Tab-separated table of C-alpha atoms in Angstrom:
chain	number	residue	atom	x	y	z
A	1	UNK	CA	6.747	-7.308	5.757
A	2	UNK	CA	4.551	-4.113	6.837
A	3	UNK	CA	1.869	-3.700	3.995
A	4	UNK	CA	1.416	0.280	4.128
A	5	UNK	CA	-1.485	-0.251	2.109
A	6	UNK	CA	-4.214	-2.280	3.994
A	7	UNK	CA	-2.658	0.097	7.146
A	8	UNK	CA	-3.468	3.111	5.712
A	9	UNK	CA	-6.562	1.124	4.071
A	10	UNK	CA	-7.666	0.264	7.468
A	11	UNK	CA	-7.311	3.791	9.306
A	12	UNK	CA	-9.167	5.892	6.278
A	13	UNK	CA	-12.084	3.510	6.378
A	14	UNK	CA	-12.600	3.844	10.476
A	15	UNK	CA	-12.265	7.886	10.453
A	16	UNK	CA	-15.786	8.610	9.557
A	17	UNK	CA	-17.416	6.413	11.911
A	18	UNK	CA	-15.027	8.327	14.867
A	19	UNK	CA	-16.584	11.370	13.657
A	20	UNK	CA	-20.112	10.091	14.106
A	21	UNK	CA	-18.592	8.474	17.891
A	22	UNK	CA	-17.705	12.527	18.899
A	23	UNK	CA	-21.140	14.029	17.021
A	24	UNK	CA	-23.578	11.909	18.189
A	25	UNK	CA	-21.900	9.422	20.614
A	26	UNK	CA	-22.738	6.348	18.392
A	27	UNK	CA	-21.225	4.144	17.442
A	28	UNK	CA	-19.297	3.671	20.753
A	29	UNK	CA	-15.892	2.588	18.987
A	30	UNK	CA	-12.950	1.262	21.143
A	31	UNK	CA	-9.682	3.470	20.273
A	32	UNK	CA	-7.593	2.687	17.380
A	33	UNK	CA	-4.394	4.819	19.374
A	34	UNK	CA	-3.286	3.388	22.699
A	35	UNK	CA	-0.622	4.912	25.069
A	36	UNK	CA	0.331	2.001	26.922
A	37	UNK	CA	2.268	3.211	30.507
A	38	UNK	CA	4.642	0.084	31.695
A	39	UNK	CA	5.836	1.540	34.018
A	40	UNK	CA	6.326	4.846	36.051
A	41	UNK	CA	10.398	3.721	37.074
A	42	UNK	CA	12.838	6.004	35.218
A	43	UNK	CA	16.727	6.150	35.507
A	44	UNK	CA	16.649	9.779	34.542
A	45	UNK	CA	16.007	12.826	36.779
A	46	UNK	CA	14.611	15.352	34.189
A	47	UNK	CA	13.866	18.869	35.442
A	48	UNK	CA	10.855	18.516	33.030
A	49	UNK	CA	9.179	15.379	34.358
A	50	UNK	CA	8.672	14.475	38.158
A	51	UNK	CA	7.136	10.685	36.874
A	52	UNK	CA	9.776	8.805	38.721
A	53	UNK	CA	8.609	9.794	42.330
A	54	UNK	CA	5.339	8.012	41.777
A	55	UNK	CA	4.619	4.346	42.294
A	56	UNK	CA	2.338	1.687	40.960
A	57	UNK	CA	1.709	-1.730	41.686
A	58	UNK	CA	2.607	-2.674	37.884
A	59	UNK	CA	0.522	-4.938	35.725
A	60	UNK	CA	2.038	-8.186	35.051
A	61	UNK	CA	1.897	-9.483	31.755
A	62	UNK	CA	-0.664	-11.463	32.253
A	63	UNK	CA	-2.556	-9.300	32.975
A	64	UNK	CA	-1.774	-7.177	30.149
A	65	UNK	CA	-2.563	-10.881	28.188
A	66	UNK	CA	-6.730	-10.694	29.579
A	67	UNK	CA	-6.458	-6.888	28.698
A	68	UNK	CA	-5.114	-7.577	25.385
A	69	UNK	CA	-7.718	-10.158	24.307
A	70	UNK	CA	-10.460	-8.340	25.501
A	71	UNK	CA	-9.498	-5.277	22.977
A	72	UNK	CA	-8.835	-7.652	20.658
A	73	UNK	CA	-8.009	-6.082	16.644
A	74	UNK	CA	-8.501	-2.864	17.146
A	75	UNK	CA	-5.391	-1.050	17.915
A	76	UNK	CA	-3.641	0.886	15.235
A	77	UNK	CA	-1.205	2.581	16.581
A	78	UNK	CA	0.383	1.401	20.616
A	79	UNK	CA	3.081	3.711	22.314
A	80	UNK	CA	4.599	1.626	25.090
A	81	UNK	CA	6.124	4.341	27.384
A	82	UNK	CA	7.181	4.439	30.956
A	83	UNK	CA	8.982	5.910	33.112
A	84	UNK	CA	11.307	4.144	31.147
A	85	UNK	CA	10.287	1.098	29.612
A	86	UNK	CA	12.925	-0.783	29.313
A	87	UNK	CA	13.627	-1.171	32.905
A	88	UNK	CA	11.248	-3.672	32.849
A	89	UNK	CA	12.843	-7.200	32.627
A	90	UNK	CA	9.383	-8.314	30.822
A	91	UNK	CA	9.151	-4.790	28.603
A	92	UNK	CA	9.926	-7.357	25.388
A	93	UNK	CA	7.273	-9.841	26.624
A	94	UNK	CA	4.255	-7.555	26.601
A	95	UNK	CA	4.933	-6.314	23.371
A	96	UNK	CA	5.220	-9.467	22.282
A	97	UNK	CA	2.165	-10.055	23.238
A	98	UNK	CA	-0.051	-7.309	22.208
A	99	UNK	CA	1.341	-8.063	18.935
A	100	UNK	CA	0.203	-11.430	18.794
A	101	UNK	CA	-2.728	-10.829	20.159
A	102	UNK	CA	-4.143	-7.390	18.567
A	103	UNK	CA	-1.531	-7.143	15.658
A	104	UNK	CA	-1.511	-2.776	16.097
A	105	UNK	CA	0.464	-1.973	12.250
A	106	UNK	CA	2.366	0.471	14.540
A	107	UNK	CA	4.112	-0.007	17.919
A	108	UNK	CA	5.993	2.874	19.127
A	109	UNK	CA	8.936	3.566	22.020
A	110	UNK	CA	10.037	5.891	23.484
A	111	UNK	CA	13.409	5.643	25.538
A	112	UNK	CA	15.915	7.447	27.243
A	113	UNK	CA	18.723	5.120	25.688
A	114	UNK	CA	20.479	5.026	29.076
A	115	UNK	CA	20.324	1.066	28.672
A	116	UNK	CA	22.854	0.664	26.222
A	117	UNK	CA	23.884	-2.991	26.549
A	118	UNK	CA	20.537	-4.058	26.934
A	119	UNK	CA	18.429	-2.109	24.755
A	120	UNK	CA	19.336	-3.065	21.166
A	121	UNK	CA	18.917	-6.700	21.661
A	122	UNK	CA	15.716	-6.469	23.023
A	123	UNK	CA	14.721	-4.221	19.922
A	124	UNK	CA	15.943	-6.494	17.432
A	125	UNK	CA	14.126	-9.061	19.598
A	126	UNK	CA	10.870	-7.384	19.269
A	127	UNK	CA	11.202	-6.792	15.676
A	128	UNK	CA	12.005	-9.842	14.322
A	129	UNK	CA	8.934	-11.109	16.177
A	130	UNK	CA	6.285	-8.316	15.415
A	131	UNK	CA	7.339	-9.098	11.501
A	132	UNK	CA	4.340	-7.014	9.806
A	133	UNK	CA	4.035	-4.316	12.317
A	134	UNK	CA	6.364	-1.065	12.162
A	135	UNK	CA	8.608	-0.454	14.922
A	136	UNK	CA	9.646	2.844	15.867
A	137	UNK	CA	12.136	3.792	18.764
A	138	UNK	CA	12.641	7.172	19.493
A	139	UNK	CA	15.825	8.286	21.397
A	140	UNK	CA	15.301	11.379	23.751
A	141	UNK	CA	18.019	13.821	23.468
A	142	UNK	CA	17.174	17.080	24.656
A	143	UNK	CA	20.811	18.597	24.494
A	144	UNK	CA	24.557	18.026	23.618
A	145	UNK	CA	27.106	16.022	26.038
A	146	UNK	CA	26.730	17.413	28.944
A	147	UNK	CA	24.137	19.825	28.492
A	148	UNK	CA	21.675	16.983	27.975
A	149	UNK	CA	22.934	15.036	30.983
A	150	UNK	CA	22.171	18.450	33.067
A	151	UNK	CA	18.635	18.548	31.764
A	152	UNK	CA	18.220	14.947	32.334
A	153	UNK	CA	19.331	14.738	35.449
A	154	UNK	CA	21.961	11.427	34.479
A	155	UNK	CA	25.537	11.958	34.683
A	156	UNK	CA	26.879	9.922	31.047
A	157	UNK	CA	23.222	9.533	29.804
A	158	UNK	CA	24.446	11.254	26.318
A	159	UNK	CA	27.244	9.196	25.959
A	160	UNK	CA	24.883	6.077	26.640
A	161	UNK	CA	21.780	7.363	24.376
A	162	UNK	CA	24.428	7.577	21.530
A	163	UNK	CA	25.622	4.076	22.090
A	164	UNK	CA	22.312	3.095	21.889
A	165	UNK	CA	21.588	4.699	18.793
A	166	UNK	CA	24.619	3.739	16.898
A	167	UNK	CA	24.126	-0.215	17.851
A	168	UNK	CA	20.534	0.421	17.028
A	169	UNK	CA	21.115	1.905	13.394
A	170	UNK	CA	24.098	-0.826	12.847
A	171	UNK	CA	21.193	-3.656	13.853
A	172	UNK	CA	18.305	-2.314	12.419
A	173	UNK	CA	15.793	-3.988	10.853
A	174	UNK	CA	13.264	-3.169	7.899
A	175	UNK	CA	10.694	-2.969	10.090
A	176	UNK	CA	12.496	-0.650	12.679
A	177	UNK	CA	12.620	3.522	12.146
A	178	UNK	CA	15.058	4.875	14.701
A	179	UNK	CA	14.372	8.497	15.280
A	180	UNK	CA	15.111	11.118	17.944
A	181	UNK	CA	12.964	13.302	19.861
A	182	UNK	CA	14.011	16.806	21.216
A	183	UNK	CA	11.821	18.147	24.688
A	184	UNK	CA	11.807	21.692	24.033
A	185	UNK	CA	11.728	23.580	27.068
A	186	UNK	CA	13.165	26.738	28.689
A	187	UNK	CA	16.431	24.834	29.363
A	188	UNK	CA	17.572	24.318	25.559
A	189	UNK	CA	15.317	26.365	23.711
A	190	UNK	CA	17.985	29.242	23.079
A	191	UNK	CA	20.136	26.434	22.369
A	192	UNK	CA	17.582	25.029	19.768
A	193	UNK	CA	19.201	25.667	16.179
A	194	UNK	CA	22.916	24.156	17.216
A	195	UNK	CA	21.232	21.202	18.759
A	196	UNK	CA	19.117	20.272	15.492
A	197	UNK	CA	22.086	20.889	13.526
A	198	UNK	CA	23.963	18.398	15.287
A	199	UNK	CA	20.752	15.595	15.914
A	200	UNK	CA	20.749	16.195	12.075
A	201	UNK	CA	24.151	15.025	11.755
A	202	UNK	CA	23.675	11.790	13.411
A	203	UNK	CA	21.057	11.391	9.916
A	204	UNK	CA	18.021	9.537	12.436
A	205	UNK	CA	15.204	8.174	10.383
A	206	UNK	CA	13.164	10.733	11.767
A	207	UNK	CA	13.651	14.237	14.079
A	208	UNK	CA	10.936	15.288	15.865
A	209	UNK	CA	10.289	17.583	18.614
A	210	UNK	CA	7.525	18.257	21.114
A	211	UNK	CA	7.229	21.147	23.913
A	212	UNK	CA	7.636	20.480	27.552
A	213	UNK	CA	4.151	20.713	29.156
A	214	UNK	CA	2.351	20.667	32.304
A	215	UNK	CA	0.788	17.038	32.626
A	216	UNK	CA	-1.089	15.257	35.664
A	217	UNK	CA	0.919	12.544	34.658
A	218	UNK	CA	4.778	13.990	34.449
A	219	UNK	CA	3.024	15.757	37.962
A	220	UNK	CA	4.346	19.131	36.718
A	221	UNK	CA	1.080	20.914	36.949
A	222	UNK	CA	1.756	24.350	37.652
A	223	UNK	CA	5.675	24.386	36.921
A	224	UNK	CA	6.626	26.800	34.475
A	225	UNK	CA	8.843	24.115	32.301
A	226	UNK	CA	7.689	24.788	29.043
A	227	UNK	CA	9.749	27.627	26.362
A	228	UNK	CA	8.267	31.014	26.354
A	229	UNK	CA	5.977	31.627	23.849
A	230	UNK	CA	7.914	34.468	21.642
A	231	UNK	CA	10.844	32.243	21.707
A	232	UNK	CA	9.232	28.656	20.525
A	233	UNK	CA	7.361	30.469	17.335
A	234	UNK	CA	10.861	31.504	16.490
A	235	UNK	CA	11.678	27.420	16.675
A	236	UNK	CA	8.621	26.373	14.801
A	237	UNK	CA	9.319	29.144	12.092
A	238	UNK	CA	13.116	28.140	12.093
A	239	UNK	CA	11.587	24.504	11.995
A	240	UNK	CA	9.077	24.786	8.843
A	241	UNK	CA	11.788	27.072	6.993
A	242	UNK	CA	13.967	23.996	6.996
A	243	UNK	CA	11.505	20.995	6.508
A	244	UNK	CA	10.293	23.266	3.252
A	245	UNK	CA	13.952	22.794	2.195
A	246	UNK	CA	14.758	19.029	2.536
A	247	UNK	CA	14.949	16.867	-0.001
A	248	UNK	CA	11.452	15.103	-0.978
A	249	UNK	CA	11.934	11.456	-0.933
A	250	UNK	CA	8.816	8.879	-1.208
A	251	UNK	CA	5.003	10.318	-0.966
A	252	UNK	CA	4.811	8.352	2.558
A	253	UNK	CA	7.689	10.305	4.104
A	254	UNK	CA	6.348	13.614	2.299
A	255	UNK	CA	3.128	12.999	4.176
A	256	UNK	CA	4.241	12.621	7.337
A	257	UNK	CA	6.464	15.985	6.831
A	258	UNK	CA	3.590	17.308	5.875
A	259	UNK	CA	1.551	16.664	9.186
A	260	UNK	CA	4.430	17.617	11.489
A	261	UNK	CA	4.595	21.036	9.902
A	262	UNK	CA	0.861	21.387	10.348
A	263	UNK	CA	1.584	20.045	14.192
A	264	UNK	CA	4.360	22.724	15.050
A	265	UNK	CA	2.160	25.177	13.848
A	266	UNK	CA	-0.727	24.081	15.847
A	267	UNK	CA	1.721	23.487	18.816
A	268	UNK	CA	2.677	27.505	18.725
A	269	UNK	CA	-0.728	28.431	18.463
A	270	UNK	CA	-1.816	26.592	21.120
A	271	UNK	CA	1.171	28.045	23.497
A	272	UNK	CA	0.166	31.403	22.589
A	273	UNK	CA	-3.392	30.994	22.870
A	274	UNK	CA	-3.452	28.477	25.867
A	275	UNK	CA	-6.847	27.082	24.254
A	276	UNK	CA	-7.838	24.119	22.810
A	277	UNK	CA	-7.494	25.359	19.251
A	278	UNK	CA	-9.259	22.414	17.137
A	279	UNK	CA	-11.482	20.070	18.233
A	280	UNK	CA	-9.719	17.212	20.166
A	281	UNK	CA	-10.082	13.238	19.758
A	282	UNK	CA	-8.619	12.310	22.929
A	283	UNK	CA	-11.260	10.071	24.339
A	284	UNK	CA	-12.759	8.947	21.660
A	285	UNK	CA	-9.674	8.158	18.865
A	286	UNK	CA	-7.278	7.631	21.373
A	287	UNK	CA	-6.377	6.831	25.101
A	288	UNK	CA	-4.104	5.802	27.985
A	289	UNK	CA	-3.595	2.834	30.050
A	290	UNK	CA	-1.447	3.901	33.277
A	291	UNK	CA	1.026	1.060	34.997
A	292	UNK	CA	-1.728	-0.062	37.716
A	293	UNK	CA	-4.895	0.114	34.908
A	294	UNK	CA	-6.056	3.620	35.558
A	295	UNK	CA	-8.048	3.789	31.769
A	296	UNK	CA	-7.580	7.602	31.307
A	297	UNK	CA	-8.599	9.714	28.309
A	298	UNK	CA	-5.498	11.298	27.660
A	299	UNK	CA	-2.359	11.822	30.105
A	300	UNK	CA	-2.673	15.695	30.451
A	301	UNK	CA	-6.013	15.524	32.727
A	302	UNK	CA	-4.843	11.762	33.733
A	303	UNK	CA	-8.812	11.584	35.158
A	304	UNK	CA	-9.251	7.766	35.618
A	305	UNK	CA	-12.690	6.379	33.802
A	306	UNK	CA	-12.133	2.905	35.816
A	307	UNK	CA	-9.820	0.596	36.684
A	308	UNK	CA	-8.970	-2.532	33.778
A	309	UNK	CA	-8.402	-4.598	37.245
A	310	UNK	CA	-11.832	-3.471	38.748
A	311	UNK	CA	-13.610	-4.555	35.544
A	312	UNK	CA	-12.017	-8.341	34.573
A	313	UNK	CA	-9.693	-6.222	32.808
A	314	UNK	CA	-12.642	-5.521	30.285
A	315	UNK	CA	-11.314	-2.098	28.798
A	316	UNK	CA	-14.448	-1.533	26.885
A	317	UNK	CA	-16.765	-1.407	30.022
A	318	UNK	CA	-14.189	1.761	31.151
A	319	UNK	CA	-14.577	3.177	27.980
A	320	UNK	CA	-18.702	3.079	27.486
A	321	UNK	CA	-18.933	3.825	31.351
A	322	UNK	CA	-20.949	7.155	32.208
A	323	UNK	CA	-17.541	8.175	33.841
A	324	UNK	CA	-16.007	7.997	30.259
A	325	UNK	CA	-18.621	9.726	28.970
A	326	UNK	CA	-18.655	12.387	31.149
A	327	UNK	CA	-14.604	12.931	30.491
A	328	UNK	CA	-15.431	13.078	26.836
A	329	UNK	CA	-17.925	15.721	27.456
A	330	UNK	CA	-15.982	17.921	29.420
A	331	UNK	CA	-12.606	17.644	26.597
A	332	UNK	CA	-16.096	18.445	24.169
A	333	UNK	CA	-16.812	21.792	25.766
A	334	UNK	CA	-13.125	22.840	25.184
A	335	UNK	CA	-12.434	22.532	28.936
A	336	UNK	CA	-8.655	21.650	28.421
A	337	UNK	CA	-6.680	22.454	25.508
A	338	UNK	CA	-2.857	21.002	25.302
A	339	UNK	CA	-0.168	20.675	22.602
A	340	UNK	CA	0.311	16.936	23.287
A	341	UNK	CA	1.456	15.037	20.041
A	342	UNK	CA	-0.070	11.651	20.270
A	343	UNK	CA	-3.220	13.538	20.169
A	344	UNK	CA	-2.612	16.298	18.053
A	345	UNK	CA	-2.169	13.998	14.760
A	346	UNK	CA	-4.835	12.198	15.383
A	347	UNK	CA	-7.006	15.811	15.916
A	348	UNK	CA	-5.299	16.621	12.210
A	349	UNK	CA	-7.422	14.182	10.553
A	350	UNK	CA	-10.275	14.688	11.730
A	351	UNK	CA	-9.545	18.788	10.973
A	352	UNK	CA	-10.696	19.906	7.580
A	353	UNK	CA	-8.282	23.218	7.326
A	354	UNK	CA	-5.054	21.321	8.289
A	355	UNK	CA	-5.905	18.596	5.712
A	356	UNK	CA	-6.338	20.856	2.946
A	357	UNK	CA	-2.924	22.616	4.202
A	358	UNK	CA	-1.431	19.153	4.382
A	359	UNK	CA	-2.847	18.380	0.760
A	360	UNK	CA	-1.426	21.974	-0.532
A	361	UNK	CA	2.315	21.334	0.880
A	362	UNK	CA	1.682	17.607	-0.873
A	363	UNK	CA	0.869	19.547	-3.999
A	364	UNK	CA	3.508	22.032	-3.663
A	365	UNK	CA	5.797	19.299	-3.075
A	366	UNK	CA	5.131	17.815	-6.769
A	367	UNK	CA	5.746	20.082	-8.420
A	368	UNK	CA	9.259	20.419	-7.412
């Protein structure tokens, strides 16, 4: 079983040093968050992600195997994404893997469900093997019925995303959180309050949302995807207004309702303000490995530091290079600013205003 403790024990006692890594450079720390690209293939056609019309000569997974045992124990927290992931016949196999190997406490996917026959299985699959690790698959559904299909460019991709989900929740392990992720965008976001109702319904493990955004990565630099700002602080108010008002459960869950509160918030301001609004970590907390072993600092820039197949697949070479350094430098001086998630909780801890905020809903939450 998942021992929340010695996780949590484990991620408190590395923050400080990651401070010192963005301060002074030293120590130079490998990243405790990886986003892990398997692929860019995708059976969707969103009109808020172009990723599908790139290509990559994919690593295999043996290669991700020398990758893997050069990073050794230090990944926390691994997000295996794609494209869609689960396209790939060996998707189960290199997670497999970089559990044995690094044993991260938290492996997380996120999938478009269209795989319905194939996609439980393999989850139970991976679960059953990565035994003290949590699991977390998130289902994107960005609309109702048809609505969603229209956004995601797949005729019967609701239908099949609910199919998923349903097999998923009727298989799932105690290890596993199924949750479902809403891209909110100008396409749904007048539609925003009668889709949560309705994702609420379906009672997911977790319901989170995240804004469409121009990324190097999605190539959709420059196209105007994203909600307009007036209309997404009416989402994140609508948002907080009902997280204040759900039941509290366990102080774990409370936490983490805590942080995405603080995160919606952040997202807004950072929409309005188009600014990097606190310091970021990406770079030196986190990172992202792209399907052919582009090491990149975070997905939104996408600026390769090296290449894991150019180095004997030696990730921390990329990551002490002077080309790494110079990326940090440049996300330093506030050159980019982005509301990407992966990052953004990882920013909150390092943050001391949004942890005291965080600590005052906690308190607030008590006394209830």
């Amino acid at each position: 079983m998942v021992n929340p403790y010695f996780s949590r024990a484990r991620l408190l006692f590395s923050l400080p040093r990651y401070y010192w890594f963005r301060l002074f450079g030293w120590p130079a720390l490998l990243p405790l968050s990886y986003t892990i690209s398997v692929t860019y293939r995708c059976n969707s056609r969103c009109l808020t992600c172009n990723i599908y019309e790139k290509d990559a000569a994919e690593l295999t997974p043996g290669e991700y195997e020398k990758i893997f045992k050069k990073l050794g124990r230090r990944p926390f927290w691994v997000t295996f994404s794609g494209g869609e992931p689960f396209l790939r016949k060996d998707f189960s196999d290199i997670v497999k893997s970089c559990y044995r190997i690094c044993r991260p406490s938290i492996i997380n996917i996120p999938t478009n469900g269209i795989l319905s026959e194939s996609i439980p299985g393999e989850v139970v699959s991976m679960a059953d093997f990565c035994s003290d690790a949590r699991i977390i698959v998130n289902l994107s559904l960005d609309d109702i019925g048809e609505k969603h299909d229209a956004i995601r460019g797949a005729p019967g991709a609701f239908e099949k995303a609910l199919m998923t989900y349903r097999e998923l929740k009727r298989r799932q392990g105690s290890n596993v959180t199924i949750g479902i992720h809403t891209v909110v965008s100008r396409y749904n976001q007048d539609r925003f309050q009668e889709i949560y109702a309705y994702m609420k319904r379906l009672e997911p493990d977790s319901y989170i949302t995240e804004m469409a955004e121009e990324r190097e990565e999605l190539g959709t630099m420059g196209e105007a995807h994203g909600p307009d700002p007036g209309t997404y602080k009416k989402i994140v108010d609508f948002l907080y207004d009902r997280m204040q008002q759900e039941e509290h459960g366990e102080r774990i869950p409370e936490l983490v309702k805590s942080f995405r509160m603080e995160y919606y918030k952040l997202a807004e301001q950072i929409l309005r303000e188009n600014r990097q609004v606190i310091p970021c970590y990406a770079g030196w907390v986190s990172c992202q490995i792209d399907p052919k072993g582009d090491v990149w600092m975070c997905c939104v820039r996408a600026i390769p530091a090296g290449n894991l197949r150019d180095s004997d697949y030696h990730f921390g070479r990329i990551w002490r290079s002077p080309a790494a350094r110079e990326e940090r430098k440049r996300i330093k001086n506030r050159e980019c600013g982005c509301p990407l998630a992966n990052a953004a909780y990882t920013n909150m801890l390092f943050h001391p205003a949004t942890l005291f905020r965080v600590g005052k809903h906690l308190w607030r939450s008590g006394r209830r």
